[in-house]
XYZ file of C-alpha atoms in Angstrom:
106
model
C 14.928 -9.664 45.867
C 15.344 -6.419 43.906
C 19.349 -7.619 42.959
C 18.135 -10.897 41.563
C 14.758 -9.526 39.726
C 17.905 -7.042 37.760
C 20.342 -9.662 37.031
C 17.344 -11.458 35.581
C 16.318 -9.044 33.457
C 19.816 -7.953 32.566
C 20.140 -11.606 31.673
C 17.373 -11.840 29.479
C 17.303 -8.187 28.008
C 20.460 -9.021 25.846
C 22.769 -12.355 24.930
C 25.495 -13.193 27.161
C 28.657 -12.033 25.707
C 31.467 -15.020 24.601
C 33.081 -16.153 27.602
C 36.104 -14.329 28.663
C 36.937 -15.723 31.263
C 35.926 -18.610 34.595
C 34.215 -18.160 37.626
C 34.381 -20.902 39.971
C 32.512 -20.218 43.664
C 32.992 -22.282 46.428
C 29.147 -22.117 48.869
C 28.415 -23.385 51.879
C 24.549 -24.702 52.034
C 22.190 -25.125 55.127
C 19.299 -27.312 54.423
C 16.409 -27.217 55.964
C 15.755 -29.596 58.416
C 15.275 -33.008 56.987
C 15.461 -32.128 53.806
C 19.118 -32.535 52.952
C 18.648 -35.019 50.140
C 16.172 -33.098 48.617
C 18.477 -30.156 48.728
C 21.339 -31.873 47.190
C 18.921 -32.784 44.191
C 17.598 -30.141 43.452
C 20.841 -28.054 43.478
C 22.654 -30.993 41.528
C 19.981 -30.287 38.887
C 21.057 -26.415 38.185
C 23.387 -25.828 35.581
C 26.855 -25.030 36.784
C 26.530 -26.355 40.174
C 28.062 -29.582 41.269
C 26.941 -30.726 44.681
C 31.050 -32.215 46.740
C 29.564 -33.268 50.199
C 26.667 -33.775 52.608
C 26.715 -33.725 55.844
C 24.714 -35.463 58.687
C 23.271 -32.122 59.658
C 21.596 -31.047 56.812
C 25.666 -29.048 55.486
C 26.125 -29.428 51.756
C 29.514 -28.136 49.882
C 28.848 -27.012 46.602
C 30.602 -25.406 43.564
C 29.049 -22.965 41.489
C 30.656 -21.901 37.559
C 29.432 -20.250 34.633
C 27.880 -21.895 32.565
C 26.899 -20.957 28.529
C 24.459 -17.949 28.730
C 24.171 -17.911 32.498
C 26.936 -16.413 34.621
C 27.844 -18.021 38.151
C 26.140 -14.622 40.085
C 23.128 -15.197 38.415
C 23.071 -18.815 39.810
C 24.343 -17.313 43.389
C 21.501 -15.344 43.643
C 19.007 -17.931 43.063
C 20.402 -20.599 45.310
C 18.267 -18.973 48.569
C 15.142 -20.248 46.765
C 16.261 -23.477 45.605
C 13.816 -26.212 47.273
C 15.032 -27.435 50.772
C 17.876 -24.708 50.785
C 17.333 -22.836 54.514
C 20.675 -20.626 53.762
C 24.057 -20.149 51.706
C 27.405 -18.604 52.185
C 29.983 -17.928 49.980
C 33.296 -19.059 50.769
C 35.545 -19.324 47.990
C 35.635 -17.181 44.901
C 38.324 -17.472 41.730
C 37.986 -16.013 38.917
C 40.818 -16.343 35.511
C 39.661 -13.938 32.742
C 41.576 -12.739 29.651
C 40.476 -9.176 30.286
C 43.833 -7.247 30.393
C 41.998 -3.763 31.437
C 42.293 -4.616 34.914
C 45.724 -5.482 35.236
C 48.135 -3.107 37.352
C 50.673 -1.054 35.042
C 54.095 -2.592 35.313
């Protein structure tokens, strides 16, 4: 993917900056078929991502956060390739930052 192949070379052209902020996604998973468990191991062995439940049919809940040096997108956009991984969809996004640029004027 031409998004990922930037983000990776973004990633490694120059250090991440000191976290300002959290990212925490909430992703829906489709395994392929029968290979749910080796899914769930394979994602439980990225950084950042903590595998919450498995289904019966192959549906895995996951949560996704930044993690030192690699931001939560970055991870996003790799979880398509991850071994046994058929699909993903985001469902839940938060993110707390101590940016103040983006606030509305009061």
């Amino acid at each position: 993917m031409r998004l990922t192949r930037f983000m990776r070379e973004e990633a490694e052209r120059k250090p991440a900056p000191a976290a300002q902020g959290h990212n925490i996604c909430g992703v829906l998973v489709h395994a392929r078929p029968g290979r749910a468990a080796e899914a769930a191991a394979a994602l439980s062995a990225l950084p950042g991502v903590e595998v919450h439940q498995r289904s019966d049919d192959g549906r895995l809940v996951i949560t996704v956060e930044d993690t030192d040096g690699i931001p939560a997108a970055l991870t996003l956009a790799g979880l398509p390739q991850t071994s046994g991984v058929a699909s993903t969809a985001l469902i839940y996004h938060h993110c707390v930052t101590d940016d103040l640029s983006e606030e509305m004027p009061s």
